[in-house]
mmCIF file of C-alpha atoms in Angstrom:
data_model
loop_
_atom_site.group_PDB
_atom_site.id
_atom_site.type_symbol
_atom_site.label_atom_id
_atom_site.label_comp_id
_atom_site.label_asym_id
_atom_site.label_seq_id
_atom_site.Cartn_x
_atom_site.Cartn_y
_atom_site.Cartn_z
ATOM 1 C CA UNK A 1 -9.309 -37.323 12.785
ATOM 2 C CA UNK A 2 -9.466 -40.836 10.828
ATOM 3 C CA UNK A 3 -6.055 -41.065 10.646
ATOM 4 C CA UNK A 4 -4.779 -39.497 13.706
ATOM 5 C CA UNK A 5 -8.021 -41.597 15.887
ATOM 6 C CA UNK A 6 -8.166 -38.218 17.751
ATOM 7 C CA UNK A 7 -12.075 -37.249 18.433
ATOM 8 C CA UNK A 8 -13.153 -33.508 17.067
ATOM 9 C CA UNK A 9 -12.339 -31.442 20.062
ATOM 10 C CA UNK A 10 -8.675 -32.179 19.911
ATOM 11 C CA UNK A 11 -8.693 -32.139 16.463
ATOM 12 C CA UNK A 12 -9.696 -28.231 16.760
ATOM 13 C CA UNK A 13 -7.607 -27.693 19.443
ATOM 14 C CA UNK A 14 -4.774 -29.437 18.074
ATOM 15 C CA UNK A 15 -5.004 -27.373 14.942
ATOM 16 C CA UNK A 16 -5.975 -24.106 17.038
ATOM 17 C CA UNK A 17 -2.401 -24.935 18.859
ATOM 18 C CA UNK A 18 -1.142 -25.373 15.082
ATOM 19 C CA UNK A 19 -2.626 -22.309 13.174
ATOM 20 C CA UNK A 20 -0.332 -19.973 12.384
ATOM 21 C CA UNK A 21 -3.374 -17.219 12.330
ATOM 22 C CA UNK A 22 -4.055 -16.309 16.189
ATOM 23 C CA UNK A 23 -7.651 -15.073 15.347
ATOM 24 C CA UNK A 24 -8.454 -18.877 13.567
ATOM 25 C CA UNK A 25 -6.483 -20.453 16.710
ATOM 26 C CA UNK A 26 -8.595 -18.372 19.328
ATOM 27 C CA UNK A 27 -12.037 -19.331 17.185
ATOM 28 C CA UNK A 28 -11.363 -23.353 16.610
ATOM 29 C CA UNK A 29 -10.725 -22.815 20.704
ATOM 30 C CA UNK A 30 -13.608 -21.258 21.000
ATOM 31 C CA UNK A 31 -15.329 -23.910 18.873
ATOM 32 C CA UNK A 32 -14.065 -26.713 20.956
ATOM 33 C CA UNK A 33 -14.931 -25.521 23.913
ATOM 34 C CA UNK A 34 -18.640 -24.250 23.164
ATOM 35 C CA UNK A 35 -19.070 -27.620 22.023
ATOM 36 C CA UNK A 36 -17.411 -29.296 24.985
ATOM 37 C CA UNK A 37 -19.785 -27.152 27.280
ATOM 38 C CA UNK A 38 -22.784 -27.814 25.277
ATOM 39 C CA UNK A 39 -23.280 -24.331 24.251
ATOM 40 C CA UNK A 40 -25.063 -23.024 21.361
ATOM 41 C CA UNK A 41 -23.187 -23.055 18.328
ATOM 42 C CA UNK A 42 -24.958 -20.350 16.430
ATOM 43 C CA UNK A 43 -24.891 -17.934 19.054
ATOM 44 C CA UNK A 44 -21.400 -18.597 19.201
ATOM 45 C CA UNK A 45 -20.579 -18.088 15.341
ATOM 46 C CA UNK A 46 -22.927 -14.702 15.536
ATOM 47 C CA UNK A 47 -21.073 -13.370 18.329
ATOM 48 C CA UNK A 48 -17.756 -13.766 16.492
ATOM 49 C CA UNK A 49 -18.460 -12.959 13.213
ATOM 50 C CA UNK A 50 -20.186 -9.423 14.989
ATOM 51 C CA UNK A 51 -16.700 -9.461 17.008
ATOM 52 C CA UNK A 52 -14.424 -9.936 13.543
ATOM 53 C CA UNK A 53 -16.315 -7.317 11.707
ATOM 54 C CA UNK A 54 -16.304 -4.669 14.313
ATOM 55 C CA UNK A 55 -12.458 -5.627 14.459
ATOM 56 C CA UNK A 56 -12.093 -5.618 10.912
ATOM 57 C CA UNK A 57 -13.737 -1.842 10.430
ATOM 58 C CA UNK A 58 -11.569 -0.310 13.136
ATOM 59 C CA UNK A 59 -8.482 -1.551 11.048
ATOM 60 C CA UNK A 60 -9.836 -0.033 7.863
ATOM 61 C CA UNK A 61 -10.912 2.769 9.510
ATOM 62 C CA UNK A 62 -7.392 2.910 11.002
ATOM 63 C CA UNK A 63 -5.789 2.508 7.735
ATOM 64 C CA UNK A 64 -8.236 5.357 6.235
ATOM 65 C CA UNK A 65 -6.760 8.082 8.563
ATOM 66 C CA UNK A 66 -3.091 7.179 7.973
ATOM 67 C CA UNK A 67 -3.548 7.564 4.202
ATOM 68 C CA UNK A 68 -5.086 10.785 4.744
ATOM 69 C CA UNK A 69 -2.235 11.796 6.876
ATOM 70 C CA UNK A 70 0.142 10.962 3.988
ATOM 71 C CA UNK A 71 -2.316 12.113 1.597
ATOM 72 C CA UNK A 72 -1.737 15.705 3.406
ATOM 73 C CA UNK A 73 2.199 14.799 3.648
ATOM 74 C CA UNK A 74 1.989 14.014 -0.118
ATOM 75 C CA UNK A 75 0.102 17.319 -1.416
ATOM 76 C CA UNK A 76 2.626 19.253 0.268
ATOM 77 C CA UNK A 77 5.740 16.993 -0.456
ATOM 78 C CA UNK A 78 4.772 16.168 -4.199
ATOM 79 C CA UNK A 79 2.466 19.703 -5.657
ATOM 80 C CA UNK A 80 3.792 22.166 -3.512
ATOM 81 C CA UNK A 81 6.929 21.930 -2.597
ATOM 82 C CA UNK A 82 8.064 21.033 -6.496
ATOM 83 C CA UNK A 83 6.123 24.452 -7.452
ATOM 84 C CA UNK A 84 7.898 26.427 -5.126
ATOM 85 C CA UNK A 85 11.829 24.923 -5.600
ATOM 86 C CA UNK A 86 10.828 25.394 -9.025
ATOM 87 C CA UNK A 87 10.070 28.982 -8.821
ATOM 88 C CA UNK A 88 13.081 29.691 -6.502
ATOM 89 C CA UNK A 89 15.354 27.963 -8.868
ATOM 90 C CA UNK A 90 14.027 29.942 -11.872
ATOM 91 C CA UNK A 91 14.435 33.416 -9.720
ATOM 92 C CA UNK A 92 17.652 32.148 -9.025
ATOM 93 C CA UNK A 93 18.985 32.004 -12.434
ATOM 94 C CA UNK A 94 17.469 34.846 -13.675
ATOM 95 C CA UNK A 95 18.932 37.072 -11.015
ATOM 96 C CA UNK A 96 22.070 35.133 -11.989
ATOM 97 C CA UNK A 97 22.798 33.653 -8.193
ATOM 98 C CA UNK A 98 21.492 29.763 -9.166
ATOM 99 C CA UNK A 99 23.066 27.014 -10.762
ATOM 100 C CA UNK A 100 24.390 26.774 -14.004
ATOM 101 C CA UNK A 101 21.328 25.108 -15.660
ATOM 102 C CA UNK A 102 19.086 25.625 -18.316
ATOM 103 C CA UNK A 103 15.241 25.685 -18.267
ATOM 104 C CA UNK A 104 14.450 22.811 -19.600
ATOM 105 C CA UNK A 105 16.874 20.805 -17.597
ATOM 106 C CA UNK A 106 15.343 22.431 -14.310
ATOM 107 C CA UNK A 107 12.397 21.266 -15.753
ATOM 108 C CA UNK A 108 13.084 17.418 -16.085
ATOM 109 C CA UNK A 109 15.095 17.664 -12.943
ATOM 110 C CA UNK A 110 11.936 18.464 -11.445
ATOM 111 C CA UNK A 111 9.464 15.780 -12.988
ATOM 112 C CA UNK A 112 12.136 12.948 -12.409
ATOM 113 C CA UNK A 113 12.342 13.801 -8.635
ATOM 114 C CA UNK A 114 8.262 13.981 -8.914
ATOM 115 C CA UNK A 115 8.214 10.484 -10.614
ATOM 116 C CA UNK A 116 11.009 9.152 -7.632
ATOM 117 C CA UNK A 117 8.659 10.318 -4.881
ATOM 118 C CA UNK A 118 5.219 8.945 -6.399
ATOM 119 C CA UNK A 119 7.119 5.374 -6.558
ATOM 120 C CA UNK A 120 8.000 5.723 -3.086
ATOM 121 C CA UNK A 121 4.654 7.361 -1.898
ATOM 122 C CA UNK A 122 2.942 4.079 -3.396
ATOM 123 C CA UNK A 123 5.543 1.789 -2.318
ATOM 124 C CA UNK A 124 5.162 2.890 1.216
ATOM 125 C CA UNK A 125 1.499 3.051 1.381
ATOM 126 C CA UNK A 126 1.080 -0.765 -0.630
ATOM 127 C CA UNK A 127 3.654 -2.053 2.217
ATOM 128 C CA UNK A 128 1.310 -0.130 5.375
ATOM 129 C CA UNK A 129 -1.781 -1.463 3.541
ATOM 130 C CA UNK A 130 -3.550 -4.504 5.905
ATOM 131 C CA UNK A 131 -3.525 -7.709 4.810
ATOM 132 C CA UNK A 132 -6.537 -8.476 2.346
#
């Protein structure tokens, strides 16, 4: 404002204009024009912190059902379906139908495509996660 010799309402609304956030741009607006119109300022900041929290807890509470979606997609992906491949493989070979693999490398087989799909269960669900 010093430098600039702008006065305080543009000042916000030159850096509402500026903000790269649209939630700070649409509250320094709001700022500048509650004080323009000679309304009261902490009405104004209860109102929108009331408005940002409710807006806030519906994304959480968005967020919470997705990961229980994939935490429903991930029991069945990542405990079940290992058990039962695992099973089928091992009927398999005894009947003498399967592959030509031992136990034990079934076995790891098994764990290293459990360990593949936990790395890209958490991958996916850090990169869906809001911002913080």
């Amino acid at each position: 404002m010093n430098v600039l010799g702008h006065d305080l309402i543009t000042s916000l609304r030159n850096v509402a204009f500026k903000s790269p956030s649209k939630k700070l741009g649409e509250l320094l607006n709001g700022l500048a024009t509650t004080i323009t119109s000679g309304g009261n300022l902490p009405e104004f900041f209860n109102k929108r912190a009331e408005s940002y929290l409710f807006d806030y807890k519906l994304e959480r509470e968005k967020y919470t059902k997705m990961a229980e979606t994939f935490m429903d997609i991930y029991i069945s992906v990542v405990i079940a379906a290992p058990m039962i491949l695992m099973l089928l493989l091992m009927m398999m070979k005894i009947s003498g139908f399967g592959i030509p693999l031992s136990t034990s490398a079934i076995t790891i087989i098994m764990i290293l495509g459990v360990c593949v799909v936990n790395i890209g269960f958490l991958t996916f669900l850090s990169l869906r996660q809001p911002g913080q």
